[in-house]
PDB file of C-alpha atoms and ligand atoms in Angstrom:
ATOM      1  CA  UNK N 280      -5.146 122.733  26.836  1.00  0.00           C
ATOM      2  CA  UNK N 281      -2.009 120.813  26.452  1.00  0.00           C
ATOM      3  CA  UNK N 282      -0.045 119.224  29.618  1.00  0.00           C
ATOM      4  CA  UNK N 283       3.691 119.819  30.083  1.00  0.00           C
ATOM      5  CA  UNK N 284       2.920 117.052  32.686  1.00  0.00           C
ATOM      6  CA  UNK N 285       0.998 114.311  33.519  1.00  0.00           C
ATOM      7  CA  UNK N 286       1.508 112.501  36.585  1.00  0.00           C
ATOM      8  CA  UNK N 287      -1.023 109.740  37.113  1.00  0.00           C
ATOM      9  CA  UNK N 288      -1.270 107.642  40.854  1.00  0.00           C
ATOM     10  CA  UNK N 289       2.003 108.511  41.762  1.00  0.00           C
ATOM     11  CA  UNK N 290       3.256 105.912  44.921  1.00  0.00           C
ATOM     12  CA  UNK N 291       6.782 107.013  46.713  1.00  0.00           C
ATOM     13  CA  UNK N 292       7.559 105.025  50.116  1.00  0.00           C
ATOM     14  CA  UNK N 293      10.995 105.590  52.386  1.00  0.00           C
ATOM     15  CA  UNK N 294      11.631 103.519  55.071  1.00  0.00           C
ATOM     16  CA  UNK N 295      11.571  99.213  55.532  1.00  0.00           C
ATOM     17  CA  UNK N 296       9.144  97.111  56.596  1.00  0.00           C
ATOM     18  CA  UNK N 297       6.915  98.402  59.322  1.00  0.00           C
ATOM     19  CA  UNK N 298       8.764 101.906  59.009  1.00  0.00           C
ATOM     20  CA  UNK N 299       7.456 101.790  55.475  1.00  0.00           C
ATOM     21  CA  UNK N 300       5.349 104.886  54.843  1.00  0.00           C
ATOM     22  CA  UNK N 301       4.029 106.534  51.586  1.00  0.00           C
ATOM     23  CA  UNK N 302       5.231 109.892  51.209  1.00  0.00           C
ATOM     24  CA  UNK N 303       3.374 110.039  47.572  1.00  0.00           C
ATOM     25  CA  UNK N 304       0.095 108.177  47.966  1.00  0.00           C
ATOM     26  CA  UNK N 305      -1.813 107.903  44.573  1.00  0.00           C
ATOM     27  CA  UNK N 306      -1.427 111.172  43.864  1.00  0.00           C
ATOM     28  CA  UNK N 307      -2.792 112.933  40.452  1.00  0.00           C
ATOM     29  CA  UNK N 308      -1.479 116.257  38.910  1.00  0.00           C
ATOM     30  CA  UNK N 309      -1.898 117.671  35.741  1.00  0.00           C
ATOM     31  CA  UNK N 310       0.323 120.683  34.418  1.00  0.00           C
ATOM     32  CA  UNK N 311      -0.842 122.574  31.736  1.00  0.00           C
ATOM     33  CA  UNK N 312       1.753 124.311  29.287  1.00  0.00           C
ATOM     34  CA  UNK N 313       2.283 128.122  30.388  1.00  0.00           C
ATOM     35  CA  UNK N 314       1.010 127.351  33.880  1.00  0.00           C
ATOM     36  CA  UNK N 315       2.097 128.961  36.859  1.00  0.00           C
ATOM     37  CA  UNK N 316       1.012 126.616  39.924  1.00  0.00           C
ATOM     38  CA  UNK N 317       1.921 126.651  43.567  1.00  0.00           C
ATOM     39  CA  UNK N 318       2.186 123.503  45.698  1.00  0.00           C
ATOM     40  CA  UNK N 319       1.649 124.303  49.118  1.00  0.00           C
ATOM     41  CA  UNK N 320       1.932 122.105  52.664  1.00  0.00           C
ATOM     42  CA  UNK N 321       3.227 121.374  56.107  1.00  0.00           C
ATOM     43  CA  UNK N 322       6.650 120.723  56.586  1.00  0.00           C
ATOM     44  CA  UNK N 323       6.775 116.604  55.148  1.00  0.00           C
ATOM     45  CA  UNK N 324       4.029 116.512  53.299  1.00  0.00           C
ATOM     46  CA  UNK N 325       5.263 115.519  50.161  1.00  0.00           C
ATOM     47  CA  UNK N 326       6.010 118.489  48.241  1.00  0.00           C
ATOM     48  CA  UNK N 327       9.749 118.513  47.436  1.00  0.00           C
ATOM     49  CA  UNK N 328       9.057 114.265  46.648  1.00  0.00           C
ATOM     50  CA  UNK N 329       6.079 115.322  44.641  1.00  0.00           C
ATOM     51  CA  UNK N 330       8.648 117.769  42.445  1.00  0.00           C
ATOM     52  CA  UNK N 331      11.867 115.535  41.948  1.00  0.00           C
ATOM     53  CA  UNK N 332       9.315 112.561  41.010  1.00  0.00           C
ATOM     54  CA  UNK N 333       7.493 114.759  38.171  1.00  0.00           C
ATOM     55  CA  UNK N 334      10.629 115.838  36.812  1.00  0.00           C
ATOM     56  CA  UNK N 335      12.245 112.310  36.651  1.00  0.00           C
ATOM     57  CA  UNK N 336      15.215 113.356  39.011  1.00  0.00           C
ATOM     58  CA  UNK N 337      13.942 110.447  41.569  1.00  0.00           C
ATOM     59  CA  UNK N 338      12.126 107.338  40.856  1.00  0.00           C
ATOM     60  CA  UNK N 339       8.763 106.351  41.569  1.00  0.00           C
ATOM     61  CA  UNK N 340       7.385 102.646  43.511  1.00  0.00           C
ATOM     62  CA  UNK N 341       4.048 103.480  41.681  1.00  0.00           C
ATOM     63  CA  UNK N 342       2.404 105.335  38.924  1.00  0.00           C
ATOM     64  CA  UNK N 343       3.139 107.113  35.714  1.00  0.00           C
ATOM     65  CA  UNK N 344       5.097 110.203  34.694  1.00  0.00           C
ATOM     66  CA  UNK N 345       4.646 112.128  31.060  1.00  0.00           C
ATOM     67  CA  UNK N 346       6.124 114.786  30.184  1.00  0.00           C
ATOM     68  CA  UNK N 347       6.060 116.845  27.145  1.00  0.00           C
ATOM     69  CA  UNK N 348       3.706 114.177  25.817  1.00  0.00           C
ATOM     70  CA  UNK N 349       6.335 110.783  26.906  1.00  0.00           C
ATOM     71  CA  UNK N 350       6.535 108.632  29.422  1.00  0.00           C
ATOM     72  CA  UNK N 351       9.670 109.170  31.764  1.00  0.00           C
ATOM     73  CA  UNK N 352       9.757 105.482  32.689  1.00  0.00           C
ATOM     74  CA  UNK N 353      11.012 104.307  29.154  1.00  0.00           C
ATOM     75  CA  UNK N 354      14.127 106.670  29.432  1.00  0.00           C
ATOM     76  CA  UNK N 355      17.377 105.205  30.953  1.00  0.00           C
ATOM     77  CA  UNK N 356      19.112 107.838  33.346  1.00  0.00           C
ATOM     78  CA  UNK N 357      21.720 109.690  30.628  1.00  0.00           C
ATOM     79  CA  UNK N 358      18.883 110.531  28.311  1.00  0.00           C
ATOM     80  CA  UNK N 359      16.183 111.606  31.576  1.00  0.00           C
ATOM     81  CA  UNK N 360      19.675 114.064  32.638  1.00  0.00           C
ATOM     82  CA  UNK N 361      19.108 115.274  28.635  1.00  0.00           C
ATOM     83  CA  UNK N 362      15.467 116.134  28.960  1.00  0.00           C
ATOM     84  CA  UNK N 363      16.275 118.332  32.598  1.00  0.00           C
ATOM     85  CA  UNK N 364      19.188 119.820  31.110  1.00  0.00           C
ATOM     86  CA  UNK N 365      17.409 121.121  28.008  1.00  0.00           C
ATOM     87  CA  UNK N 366      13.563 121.344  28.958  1.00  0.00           C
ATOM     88  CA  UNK N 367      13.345 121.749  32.610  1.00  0.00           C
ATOM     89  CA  UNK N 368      15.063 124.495  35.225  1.00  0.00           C
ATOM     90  CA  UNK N 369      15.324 124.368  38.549  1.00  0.00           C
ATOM     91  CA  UNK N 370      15.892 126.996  41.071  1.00  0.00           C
ATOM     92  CA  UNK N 371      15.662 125.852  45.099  1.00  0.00           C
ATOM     93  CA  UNK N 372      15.896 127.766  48.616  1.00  0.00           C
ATOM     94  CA  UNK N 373      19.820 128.167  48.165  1.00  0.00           C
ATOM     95  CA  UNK N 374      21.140 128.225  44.555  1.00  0.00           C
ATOM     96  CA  UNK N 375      24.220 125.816  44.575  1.00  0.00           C
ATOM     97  CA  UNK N 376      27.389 127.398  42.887  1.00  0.00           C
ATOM     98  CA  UNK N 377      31.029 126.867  43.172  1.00  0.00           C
ATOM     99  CA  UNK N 378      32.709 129.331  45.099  1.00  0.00           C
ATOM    100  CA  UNK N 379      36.014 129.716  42.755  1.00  0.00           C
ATOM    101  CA  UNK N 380      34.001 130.865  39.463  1.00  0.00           C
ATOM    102  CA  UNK N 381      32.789 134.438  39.400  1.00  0.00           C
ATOM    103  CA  UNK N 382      28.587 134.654  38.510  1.00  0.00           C
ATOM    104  CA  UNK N 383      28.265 134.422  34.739  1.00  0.00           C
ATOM    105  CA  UNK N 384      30.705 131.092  35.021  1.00  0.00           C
ATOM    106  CA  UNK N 385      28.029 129.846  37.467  1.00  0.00           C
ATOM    107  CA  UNK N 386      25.064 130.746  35.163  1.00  0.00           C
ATOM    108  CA  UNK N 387      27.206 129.482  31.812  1.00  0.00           C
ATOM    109  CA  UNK N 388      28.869 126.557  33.784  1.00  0.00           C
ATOM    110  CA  UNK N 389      25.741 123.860  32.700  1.00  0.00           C
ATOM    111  CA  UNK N 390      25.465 125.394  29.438  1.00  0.00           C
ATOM    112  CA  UNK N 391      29.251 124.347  28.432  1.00  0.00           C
ATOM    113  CA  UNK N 392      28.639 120.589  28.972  1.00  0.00           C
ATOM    114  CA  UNK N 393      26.644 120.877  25.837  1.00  0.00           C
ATOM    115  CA  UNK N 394      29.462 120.847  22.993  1.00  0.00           C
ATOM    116  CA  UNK N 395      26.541 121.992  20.244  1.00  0.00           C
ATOM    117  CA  UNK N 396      26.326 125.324  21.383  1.00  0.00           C
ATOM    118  CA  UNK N 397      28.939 128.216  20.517  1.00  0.00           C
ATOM    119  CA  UNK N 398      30.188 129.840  23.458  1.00  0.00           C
ATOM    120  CA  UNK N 399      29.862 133.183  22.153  1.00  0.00           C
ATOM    121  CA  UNK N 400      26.368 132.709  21.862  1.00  0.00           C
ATOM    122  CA  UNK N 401      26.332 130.836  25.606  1.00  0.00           C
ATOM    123  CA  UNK N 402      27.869 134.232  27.004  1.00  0.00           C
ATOM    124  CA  UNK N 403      25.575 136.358  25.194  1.00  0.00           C
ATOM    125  CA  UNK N 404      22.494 134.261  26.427  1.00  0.00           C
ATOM    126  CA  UNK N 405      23.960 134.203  29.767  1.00  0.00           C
ATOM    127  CA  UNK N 406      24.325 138.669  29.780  1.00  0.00           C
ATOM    128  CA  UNK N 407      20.936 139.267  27.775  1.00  0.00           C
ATOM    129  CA  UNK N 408      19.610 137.027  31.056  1.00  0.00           C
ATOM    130  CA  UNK N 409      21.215 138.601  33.933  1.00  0.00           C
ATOM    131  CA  UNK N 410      19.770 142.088  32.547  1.00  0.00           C
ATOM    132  CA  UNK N 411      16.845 141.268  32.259  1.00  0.00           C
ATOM    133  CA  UNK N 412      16.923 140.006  36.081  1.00  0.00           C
ATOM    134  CA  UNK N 413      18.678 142.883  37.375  1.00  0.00           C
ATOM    135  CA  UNK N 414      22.311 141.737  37.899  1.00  0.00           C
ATOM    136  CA  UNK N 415      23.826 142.686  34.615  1.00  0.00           C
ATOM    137  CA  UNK N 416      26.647 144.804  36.598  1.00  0.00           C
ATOM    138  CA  UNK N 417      27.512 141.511  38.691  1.00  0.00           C
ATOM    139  CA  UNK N 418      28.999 139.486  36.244  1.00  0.00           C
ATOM    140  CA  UNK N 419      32.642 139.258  37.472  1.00  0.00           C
ATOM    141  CA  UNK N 420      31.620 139.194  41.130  1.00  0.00           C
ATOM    142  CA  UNK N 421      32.691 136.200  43.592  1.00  0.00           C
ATOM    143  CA  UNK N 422      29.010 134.447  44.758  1.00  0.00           C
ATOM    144  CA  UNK N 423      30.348 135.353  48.026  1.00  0.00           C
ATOM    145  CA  UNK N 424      30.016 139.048  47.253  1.00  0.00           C
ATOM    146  CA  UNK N 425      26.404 139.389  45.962  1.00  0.00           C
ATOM    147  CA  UNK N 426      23.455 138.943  47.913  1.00  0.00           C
ATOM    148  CA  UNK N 427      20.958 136.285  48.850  1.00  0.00           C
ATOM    149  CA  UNK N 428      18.240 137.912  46.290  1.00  0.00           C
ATOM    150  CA  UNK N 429      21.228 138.954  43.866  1.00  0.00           C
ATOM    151  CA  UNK N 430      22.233 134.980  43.965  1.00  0.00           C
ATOM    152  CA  UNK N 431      19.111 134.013  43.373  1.00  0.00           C
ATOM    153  CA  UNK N 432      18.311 135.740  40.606  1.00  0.00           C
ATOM    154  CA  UNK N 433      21.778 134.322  39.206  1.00  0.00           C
ATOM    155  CA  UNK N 434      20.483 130.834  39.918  1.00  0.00           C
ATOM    156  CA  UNK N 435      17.301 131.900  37.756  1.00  0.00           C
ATOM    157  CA  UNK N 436      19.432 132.813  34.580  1.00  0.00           C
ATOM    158  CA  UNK N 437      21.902 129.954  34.956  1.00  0.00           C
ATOM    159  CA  UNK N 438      17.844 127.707  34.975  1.00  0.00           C
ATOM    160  CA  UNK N 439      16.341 129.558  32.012  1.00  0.00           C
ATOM    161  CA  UNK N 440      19.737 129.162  29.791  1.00  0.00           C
ATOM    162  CA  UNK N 441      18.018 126.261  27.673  1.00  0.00           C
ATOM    163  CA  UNK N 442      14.586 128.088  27.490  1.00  0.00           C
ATOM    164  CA  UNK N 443      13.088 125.711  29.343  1.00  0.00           C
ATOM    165  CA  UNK N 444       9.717 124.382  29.414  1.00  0.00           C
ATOM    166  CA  UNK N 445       9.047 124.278  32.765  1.00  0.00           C
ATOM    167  CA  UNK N 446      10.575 125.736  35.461  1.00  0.00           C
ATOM    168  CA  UNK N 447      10.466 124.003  39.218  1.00  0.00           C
ATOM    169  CA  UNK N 448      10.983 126.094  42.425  1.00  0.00           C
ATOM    170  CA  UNK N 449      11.729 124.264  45.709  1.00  0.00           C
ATOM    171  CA  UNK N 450      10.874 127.309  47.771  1.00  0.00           C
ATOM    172  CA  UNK N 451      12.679 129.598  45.599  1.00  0.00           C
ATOM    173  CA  UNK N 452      12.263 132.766  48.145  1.00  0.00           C
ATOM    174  CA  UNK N 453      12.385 130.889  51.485  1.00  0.00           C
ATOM    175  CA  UNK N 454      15.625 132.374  52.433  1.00  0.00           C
ATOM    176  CA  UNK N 455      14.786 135.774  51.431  1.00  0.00           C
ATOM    177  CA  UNK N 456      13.285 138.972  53.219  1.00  0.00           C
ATOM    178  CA  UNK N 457       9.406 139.809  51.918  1.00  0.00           C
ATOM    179  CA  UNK N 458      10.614 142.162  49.879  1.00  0.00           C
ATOM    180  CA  UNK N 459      13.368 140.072  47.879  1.00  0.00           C
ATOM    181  CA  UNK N 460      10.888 137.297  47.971  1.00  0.00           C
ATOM    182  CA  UNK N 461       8.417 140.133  46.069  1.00  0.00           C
ATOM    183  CA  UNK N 462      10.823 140.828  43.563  1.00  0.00           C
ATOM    184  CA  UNK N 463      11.551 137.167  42.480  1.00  0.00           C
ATOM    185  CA  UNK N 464       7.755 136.639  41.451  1.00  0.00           C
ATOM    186  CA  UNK N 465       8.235 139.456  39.722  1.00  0.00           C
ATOM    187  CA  UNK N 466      10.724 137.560  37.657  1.00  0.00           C
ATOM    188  CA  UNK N 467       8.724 134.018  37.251  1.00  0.00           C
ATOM    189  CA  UNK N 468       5.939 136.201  36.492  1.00  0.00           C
ATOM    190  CA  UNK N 469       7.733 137.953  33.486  1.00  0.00           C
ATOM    191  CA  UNK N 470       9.179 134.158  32.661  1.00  0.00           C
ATOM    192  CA  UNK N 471       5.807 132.467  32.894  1.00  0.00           C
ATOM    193  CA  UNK N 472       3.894 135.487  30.957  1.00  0.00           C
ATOM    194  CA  UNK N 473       6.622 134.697  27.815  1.00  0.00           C
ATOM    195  CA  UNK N 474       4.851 130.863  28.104  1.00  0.00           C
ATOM    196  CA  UNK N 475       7.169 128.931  30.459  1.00  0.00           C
ATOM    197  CA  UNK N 476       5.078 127.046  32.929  1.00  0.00           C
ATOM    198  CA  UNK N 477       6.432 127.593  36.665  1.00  0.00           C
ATOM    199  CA  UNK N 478       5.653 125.118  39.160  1.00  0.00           C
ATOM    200  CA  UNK N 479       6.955 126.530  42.937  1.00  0.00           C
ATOM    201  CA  UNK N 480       6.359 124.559  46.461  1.00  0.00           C
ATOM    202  CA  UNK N 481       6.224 127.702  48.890  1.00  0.00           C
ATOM    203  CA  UNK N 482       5.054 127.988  52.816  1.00  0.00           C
ATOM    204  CA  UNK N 483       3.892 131.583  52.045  1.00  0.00           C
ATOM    205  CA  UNK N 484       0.379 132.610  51.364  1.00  0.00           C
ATOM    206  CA  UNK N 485       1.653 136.260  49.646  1.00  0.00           C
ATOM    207  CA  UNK N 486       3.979 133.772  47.357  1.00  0.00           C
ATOM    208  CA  UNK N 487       1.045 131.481  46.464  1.00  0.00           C
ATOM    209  CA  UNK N 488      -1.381 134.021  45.542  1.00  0.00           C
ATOM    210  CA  UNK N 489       0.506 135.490  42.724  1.00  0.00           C
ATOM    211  CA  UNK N 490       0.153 131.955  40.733  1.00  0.00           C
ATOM    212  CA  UNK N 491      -3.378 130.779  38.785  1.00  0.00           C
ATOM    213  CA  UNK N 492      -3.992 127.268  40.534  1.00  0.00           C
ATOM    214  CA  UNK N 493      -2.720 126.336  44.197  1.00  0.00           C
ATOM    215  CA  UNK N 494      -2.037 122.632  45.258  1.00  0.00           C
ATOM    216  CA  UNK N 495      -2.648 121.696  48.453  1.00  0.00           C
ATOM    217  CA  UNK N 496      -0.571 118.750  49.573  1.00  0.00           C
ATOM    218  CA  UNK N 497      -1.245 116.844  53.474  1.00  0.00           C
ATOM    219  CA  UNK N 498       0.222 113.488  54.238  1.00  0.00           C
ATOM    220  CA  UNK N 499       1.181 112.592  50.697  1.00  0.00           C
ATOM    221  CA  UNK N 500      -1.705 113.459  48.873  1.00  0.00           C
ATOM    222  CA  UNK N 501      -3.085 116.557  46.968  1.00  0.00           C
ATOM    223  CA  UNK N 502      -6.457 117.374  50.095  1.00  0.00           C
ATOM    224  CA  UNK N 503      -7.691 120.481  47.782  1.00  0.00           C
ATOM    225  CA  UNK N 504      -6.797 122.541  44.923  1.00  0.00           C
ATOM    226  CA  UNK N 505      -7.281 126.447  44.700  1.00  0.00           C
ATOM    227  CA  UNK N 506      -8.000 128.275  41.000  1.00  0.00           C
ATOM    228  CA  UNK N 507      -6.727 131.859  41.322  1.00  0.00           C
ATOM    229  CA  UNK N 508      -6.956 134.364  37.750  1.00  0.00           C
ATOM    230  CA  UNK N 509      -3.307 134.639  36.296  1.00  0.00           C
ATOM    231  CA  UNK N 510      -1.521 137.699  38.219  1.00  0.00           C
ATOM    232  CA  UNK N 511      -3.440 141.228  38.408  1.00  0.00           C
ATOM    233  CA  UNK N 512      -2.032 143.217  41.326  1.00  0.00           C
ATOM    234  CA  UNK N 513      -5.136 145.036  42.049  1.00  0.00           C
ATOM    235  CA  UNK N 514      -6.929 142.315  43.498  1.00  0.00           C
ATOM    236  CA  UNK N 515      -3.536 140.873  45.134  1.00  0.00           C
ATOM    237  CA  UNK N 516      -5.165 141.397  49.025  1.00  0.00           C
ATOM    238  CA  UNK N 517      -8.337 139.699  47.893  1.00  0.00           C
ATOM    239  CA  UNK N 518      -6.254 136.787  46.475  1.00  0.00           C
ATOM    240  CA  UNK N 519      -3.767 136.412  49.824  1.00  0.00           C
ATOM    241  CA  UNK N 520      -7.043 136.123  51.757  1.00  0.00           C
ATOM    242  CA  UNK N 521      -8.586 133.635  49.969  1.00  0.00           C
ATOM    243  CA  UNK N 522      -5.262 131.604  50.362  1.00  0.00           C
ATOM    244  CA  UNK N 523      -5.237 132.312  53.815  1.00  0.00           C
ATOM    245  CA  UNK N 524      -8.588 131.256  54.225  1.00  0.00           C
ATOM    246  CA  UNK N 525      -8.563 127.636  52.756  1.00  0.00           C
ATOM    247  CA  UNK N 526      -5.072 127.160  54.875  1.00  0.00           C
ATOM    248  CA  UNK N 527      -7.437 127.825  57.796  1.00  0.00           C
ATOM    249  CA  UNK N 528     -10.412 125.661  56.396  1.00  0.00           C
ATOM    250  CA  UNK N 529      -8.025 122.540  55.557  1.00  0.00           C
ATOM    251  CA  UNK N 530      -6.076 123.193  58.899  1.00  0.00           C
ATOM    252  CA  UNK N 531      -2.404 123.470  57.075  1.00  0.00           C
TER     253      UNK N 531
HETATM  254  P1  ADP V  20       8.207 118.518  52.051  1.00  0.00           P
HETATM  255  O1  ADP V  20       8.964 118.983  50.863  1.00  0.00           O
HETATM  256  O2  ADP V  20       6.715 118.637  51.887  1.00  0.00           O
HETATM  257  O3  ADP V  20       8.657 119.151  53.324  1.00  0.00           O
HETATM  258  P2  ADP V  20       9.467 115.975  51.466  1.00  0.00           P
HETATM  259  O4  ADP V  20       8.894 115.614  50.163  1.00  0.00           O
HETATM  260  O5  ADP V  20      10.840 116.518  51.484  1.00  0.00           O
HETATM  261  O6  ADP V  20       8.461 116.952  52.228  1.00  0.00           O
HETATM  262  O7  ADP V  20       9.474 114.731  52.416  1.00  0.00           O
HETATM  263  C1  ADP V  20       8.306 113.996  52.737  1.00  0.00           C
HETATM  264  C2  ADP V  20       8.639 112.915  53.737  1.00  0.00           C
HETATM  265  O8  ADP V  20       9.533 111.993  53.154  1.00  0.00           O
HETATM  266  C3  ADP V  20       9.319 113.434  54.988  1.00  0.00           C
HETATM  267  O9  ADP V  20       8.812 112.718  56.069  1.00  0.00           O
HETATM  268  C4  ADP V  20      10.771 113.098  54.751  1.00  0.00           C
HETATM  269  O10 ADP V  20      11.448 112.892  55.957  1.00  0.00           O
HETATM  270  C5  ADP V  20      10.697 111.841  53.923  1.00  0.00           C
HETATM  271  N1  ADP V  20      11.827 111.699  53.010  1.00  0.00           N
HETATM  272  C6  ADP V  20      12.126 112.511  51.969  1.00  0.00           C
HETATM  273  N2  ADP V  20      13.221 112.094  51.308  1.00  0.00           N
HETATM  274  C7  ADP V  20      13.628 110.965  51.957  1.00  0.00           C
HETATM  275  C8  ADP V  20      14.698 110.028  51.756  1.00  0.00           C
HETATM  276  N3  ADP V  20      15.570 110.174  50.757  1.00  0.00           N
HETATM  277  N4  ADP V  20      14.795 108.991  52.610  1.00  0.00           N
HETATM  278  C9  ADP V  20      13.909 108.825  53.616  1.00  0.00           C
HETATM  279  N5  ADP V  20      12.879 109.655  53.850  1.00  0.00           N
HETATM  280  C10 ADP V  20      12.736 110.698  53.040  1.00  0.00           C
HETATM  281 MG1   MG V  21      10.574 120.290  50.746  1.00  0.00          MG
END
């Protein structure tokens, strides 16, 4: 199986001298292309370090980073801001957009840095996106008048406008009711069935279980690793309580 990522004894410290702690220490993770994998831990663990250092949008003390078969250490920072813009998306607990463009400037807005691309075909993307999502009616609305769920879903099309390779959730549907929360799996499950690897940190059990492999981050380091089947709702229950179950065992 081929990785999308690699990241090999990965070291991250904050802090001086004796307030020096590792919030990364020596951890290993392998992504496989077309994965969907959930990183799961208590508040400080790691997991939001753990994402920014595999995708090269914070640096490392330690270790090695490849993606898409390259090391991220040999790129300077212009060229690492390429490889996000075109191969990775991101999508976090609030999507951030500017409050004087309407929603299909928001999910365009990235898009239009890149002077290659045709507008025409930008807005097109950008519509074809937001229907398949749900919010194809929304277009011309403010952000302020959609909502939470609705934004977030807008904050997944304005991510998967470069068809992405990856796609990185910093708890995607932690400020969302169960229900909303529901519904956005739905979506990275449609995105990750069409081959685009998702990679989500989440607190939720009912969130985790609907990936194939669970991380299990304490302290820094990955303490145990859960391999669920890719998504069948029929055994959804079964696949919470396992979840549940090693939360319990590992005492997260
Ligand atoms: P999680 O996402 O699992 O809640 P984080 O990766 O955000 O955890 O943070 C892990 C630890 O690193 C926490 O103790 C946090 O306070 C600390 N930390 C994160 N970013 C910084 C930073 N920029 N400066 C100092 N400490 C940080
Ligand atoms: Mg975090």
């Amino acid at each position: 199986m081929k990785k999308i990522i690699i990241g090999e004894n990965l070291v991250k410290s904050f802090g001086e001298g004796n307030e020096k702690y590792r919030v990364l220490d020596e951890v290993f993770v392998e992504i496989n292309e077309g994965e969907f994998v959930a990183i799961m831990g208590p508040s400080g663990s790691g997991k939001s370090t753990l994402m920014f250092a595999l995708s090269g949008m914070d640096d490392i003390d330690g270790g090695k980073v490849t993606f898409d078969g390259k090391d991220l250490s040999v790129f300077k920072e212009n060229d690492l801001a390429d490889i996000r813009r075109s191969k990775m998306g991101f999508v976090f607990q609030q999507p951030t957009m500017l409050k004087n463009l309407n929603i299909l400037d928001n999910i365009i807005l990235p898009s239009m840095r890149d002077n290659r691309k045709n507008v025409s075909e930008i807005n097109e993307k950008a519509r074809t996106l937001m229907k398949k999502v749900g919010i194809a009616e929304l277009e011309k609305r403010d952000i302020t008048q959609v909502s939470g769920g609705q934004l977030q879903r807008a904050g997944i099309c304005r991510a998967l406008m470069s068809n992405p390779k990856i796609i990185f959730g910093d708890e995607p549907t932690g400020a969302l009711n169960s229900k909303s929360a529901q519904d956005i799996m739905d979506i990275f499950s449609d995105i990750n069935s069409e081959g685009t690897a998702v990679m989500l940190v989440t607190h939720d059990a009912k969130i985790a279980a609907r990936t194939e492999r669970i991380l299990f981050m304490c302290d820094g380091k990955v303490v145990s690793e859960m391999r669920l089947q890719k998504f069948y709702d029929t055994d959804i229950d079964d696949r919470i309580k396992k979840v549940t179950a090693r939360l319990q065992e590992i005492g997260i």
